[in-house]
Amino acid sequence: MAKDILGEAGLHFDELNKLRVLDPEVTQQTIELKEECKDFVDKIGQFQKIVGGLIELVDQLAKEAENEKMKAIGARNLLKSIAKQREAQQQQLQALIAEKKMQLEREATKSSLPTQEELQ
């Protein structure tokens, strides 16, 4: 009867017969919730570490990909410039050939030698 009166007043006895403000079941549920919350926070911390590592790895891979992309662009530009240089060199050599042919024809006409066209 005394327990009922105290229970109505919001006071309870625990397993050690100590007077408590909370019901022992509520206290137990609160302790369990606290432990679950602690486990949850620990798991969230582990998850954040894993995600942080993943983000670092992805950033590193992105930087490496960007470096490789720049190398490829540089190599492509170098090949284009080499091709242009070869084309210019080819044009210079063709112009030199044409000039030498004209020189040969002038010399041939001077000395009455057969011309390049006559030789072919």
mmCIF file of C-alpha atoms in Angstrom:
data_model
loop_
_atom_site.group_PDB
_atom_site.id
_atom_site.type_symbol
_atom_site.label_atom_id
_atom_site.label_comp_id
_atom_site.label_asym_id
_atom_site.label_seq_id
_atom_site.Cartn_x
_atom_site.Cartn_y
_atom_site.Cartn_z
ATOM 1 C CA MET A 1 0.000 0.000 0.000
ATOM 2 C CA ALA A 2 2.842 2.368 0.769
ATOM 3 C CA LYS A 3 4.382 1.504 -2.584
ATOM 4 C CA ASP A 4 1.142 2.371 -4.342
ATOM 5 C CA ILE A 5 0.934 5.750 -2.647
ATOM 6 C CA LEU A 6 4.584 6.479 -3.463
ATOM 7 C CA GLY A 7 4.031 5.225 -7.023
ATOM 8 C CA GLU A 8 1.170 7.678 -7.429
ATOM 9 C CA ALA A 9 3.445 10.422 -6.177
ATOM 10 C CA GLY A 10 6.072 9.422 -8.804
ATOM 11 C CA LEU A 11 8.464 7.748 -6.391
ATOM 12 C CA HIS A 12 9.630 4.167 -6.797
ATOM 13 C CA PHE A 13 11.896 1.653 -5.099
ATOM 14 C CA ASP A 14 14.623 -0.047 -7.162
ATOM 15 C CA GLU A 15 16.036 -3.578 -6.738
ATOM 16 C CA LEU A 16 18.245 -2.338 -3.866
ATOM 17 C CA ASN A 17 15.221 -0.748 -2.186
ATOM 18 C CA LYS A 18 16.505 2.756 -2.864
ATOM 19 C CA LEU A 19 13.955 5.445 -3.438
ATOM 20 C CA ARG A 20 13.960 6.656 -7.063
ATOM 21 C CA VAL A 21 12.086 9.332 -8.938
ATOM 22 C CA LEU A 22 11.870 7.225 -12.110
ATOM 23 C CA ASP A 23 10.200 3.871 -12.503
ATOM 24 C CA PRO A 24 12.863 1.085 -12.620
ATOM 25 C CA GLU A 25 11.609 -0.048 -16.036
ATOM 26 C CA VAL A 26 11.981 3.475 -17.401
ATOM 27 C CA THR A 27 15.454 3.683 -15.861
ATOM 28 C CA GLN A 28 16.428 0.386 -17.513
ATOM 29 C CA GLN A 29 15.047 1.528 -20.862
ATOM 30 C CA THR A 30 16.951 4.805 -20.495
ATOM 31 C CA ILE A 31 20.202 2.924 -19.839
ATOM 32 C CA GLU A 32 19.604 0.665 -22.839
ATOM 33 C CA LEU A 33 18.836 3.676 -25.026
ATOM 34 C CA LYS A 34 22.013 5.374 -23.817
ATOM 35 C CA GLU A 35 24.076 2.292 -24.755
ATOM 36 C CA GLU A 36 22.394 2.034 -28.150
ATOM 37 C CA CYS A 37 23.079 5.733 -28.748
ATOM 38 C CA LYS A 38 26.730 5.232 -27.819
ATOM 39 C CA ASP A 39 26.982 2.284 -30.236
ATOM 40 C CA PHE A 40 25.292 4.368 -32.929
ATOM 41 C CA VAL A 41 27.684 7.281 -32.404
ATOM 42 C CA ASP A 42 30.653 4.883 -32.558
ATOM 43 C CA LYS A 43 29.364 3.382 -35.802
ATOM 44 C CA ILE A 44 28.791 6.852 -37.267
ATOM 45 C CA GLY A 45 32.380 7.759 -36.328
ATOM 46 C CA GLN A 46 33.684 4.646 -38.081
ATOM 47 C CA PHE A 47 31.519 5.429 -41.098
ATOM 48 C CA GLN A 48 32.894 8.978 -41.240
ATOM 49 C CA LYS A 49 36.465 7.628 -41.138
ATOM 50 C CA ILE A 50 35.720 5.200 -43.958
ATOM 51 C CA VAL A 51 34.015 7.873 -46.046
ATOM 52 C CA GLY A 52 36.862 10.300 -45.340
ATOM 53 C CA GLY A 53 39.365 7.717 -46.569
ATOM 54 C CA LEU A 54 37.252 7.062 -49.642
ATOM 55 C CA ILE A 55 37.019 10.779 -50.406
ATOM 56 C CA GLU A 56 40.804 11.145 -50.076
ATOM 57 C CA LEU A 57 41.319 8.182 -52.391
ATOM 58 C CA VAL A 58 38.897 9.562 -54.976
ATOM 59 C CA ASP A 59 40.566 12.993 -54.777
ATOM 60 C CA GLN A 60 43.972 11.387 -55.304
ATOM 61 C CA LEU A 61 42.674 9.412 -58.281
ATOM 62 C CA ALA A 62 41.111 12.570 -59.720
ATOM 63 C CA LYS A 63 44.442 14.407 -59.436
ATOM 64 C CA GLU A 64 46.271 11.517 -61.092
ATOM 65 C CA ALA A 65 43.682 11.398 -63.880
ATOM 66 C CA GLU A 66 44.039 15.152 -64.381
ATOM 67 C CA ASN A 67 47.840 14.807 -64.558
ATOM 68 C CA GLU A 68 47.555 12.015 -67.111
ATOM 69 C CA LYS A 69 45.071 14.092 -69.084
ATOM 70 C CA MET A 70 47.515 17.018 -69.153
ATOM 71 C CA LYS A 71 50.327 14.692 -70.259
ATOM 72 C CA ALA A 72 48.130 13.354 -73.070
ATOM 73 C CA ILE A 73 47.201 16.868 -74.193
ATOM 74 C CA GLY A 74 50.878 17.849 -74.129
ATOM 75 C CA ALA A 75 51.849 14.788 -76.156
ATOM 76 C CA ARG A 76 49.083 15.461 -78.677
ATOM 77 C CA ASN A 77 50.186 19.091 -79.047
ATOM 78 C CA LEU A 78 53.796 17.962 -79.465
ATOM 79 C CA LEU A 79 52.776 15.536 -82.215
ATOM 80 C CA LYS A 80 50.812 18.267 -83.980
ATOM 81 C CA SER A 81 53.780 20.610 -83.800
ATOM 82 C CA ILE A 82 56.135 17.903 -85.105
ATOM 83 C CA ALA A 83 53.747 17.218 -87.988
ATOM 84 C CA LYS A 84 53.620 20.938 -88.815
ATOM 85 C CA GLN A 85 57.411 21.149 -88.647
ATOM 86 C CA ARG A 86 57.747 18.185 -91.003
ATOM 87 C CA GLU A 87 55.231 19.708 -93.381
ATOM 88 C CA ALA A 88 57.122 23.006 -93.367
ATOM 89 C CA GLN A 89 60.419 21.176 -93.867
ATOM 90 C CA GLN A 90 58.896 19.208 -96.743
ATOM 91 C CA GLN A 91 57.718 22.435 -98.375
ATOM 92 C CA GLN A 92 61.183 23.944 -97.954
ATOM 93 C CA LEU A 93 62.786 20.882 -99.518
ATOM 94 C CA GLN A 94 60.301 20.912 -102.410
ATOM 95 C CA ALA A 95 61.043 24.593 -102.971
ATOM 96 C CA LEU A 96 64.783 23.820 -102.898
ATOM 97 C CA ILE A 97 64.274 20.963 -105.402
ATOM 98 C CA ALA A 98 62.321 23.265 -107.685
ATOM 99 C CA GLU A 99 65.043 25.909 -107.400
ATOM 100 C CA LYS A 100 67.781 23.354 -108.175
ATOM 101 C CA LYS A 101 65.813 22.075 -111.185
ATOM 102 C CA MET A 102 65.546 25.611 -112.505
ATOM 103 C CA GLN A 103 69.240 26.138 -111.900
ATOM 104 C CA LEU A 104 70.015 22.894 -113.731
ATOM 105 C CA GLU A 105 67.883 23.952 -116.678
ATOM 106 C CA ARG A 106 69.616 27.338 -116.823
ATOM 107 C CA GLU A 107 72.987 25.621 -116.785
ATOM 108 C CA ALA A 108 71.809 23.144 -119.409
ATOM 109 C CA THR A 109 70.658 25.899 -121.725
ATOM 110 C CA LYS A 110 73.955 27.692 -121.253
ATOM 111 C CA SER A 111 76.010 24.646 -122.117
ATOM 112 C CA SER A 112 73.545 23.072 -124.544
ATOM 113 C CA LEU A 113 73.245 19.975 -122.423
ATOM 114 C CA PRO A 114 70.009 17.994 -122.541
ATOM 115 C CA THR A 115 67.393 19.465 -120.197
ATOM 116 C CA GLN A 116 65.763 17.616 -117.358
ATOM 117 C CA GLU A 117 62.706 17.057 -119.529
ATOM 118 C CA GLU A 118 64.832 15.695 -122.325
ATOM 119 C CA LEU A 119 66.546 13.311 -119.926
ATOM 120 C CA GLN A 120 63.232 11.797 -118.919
#
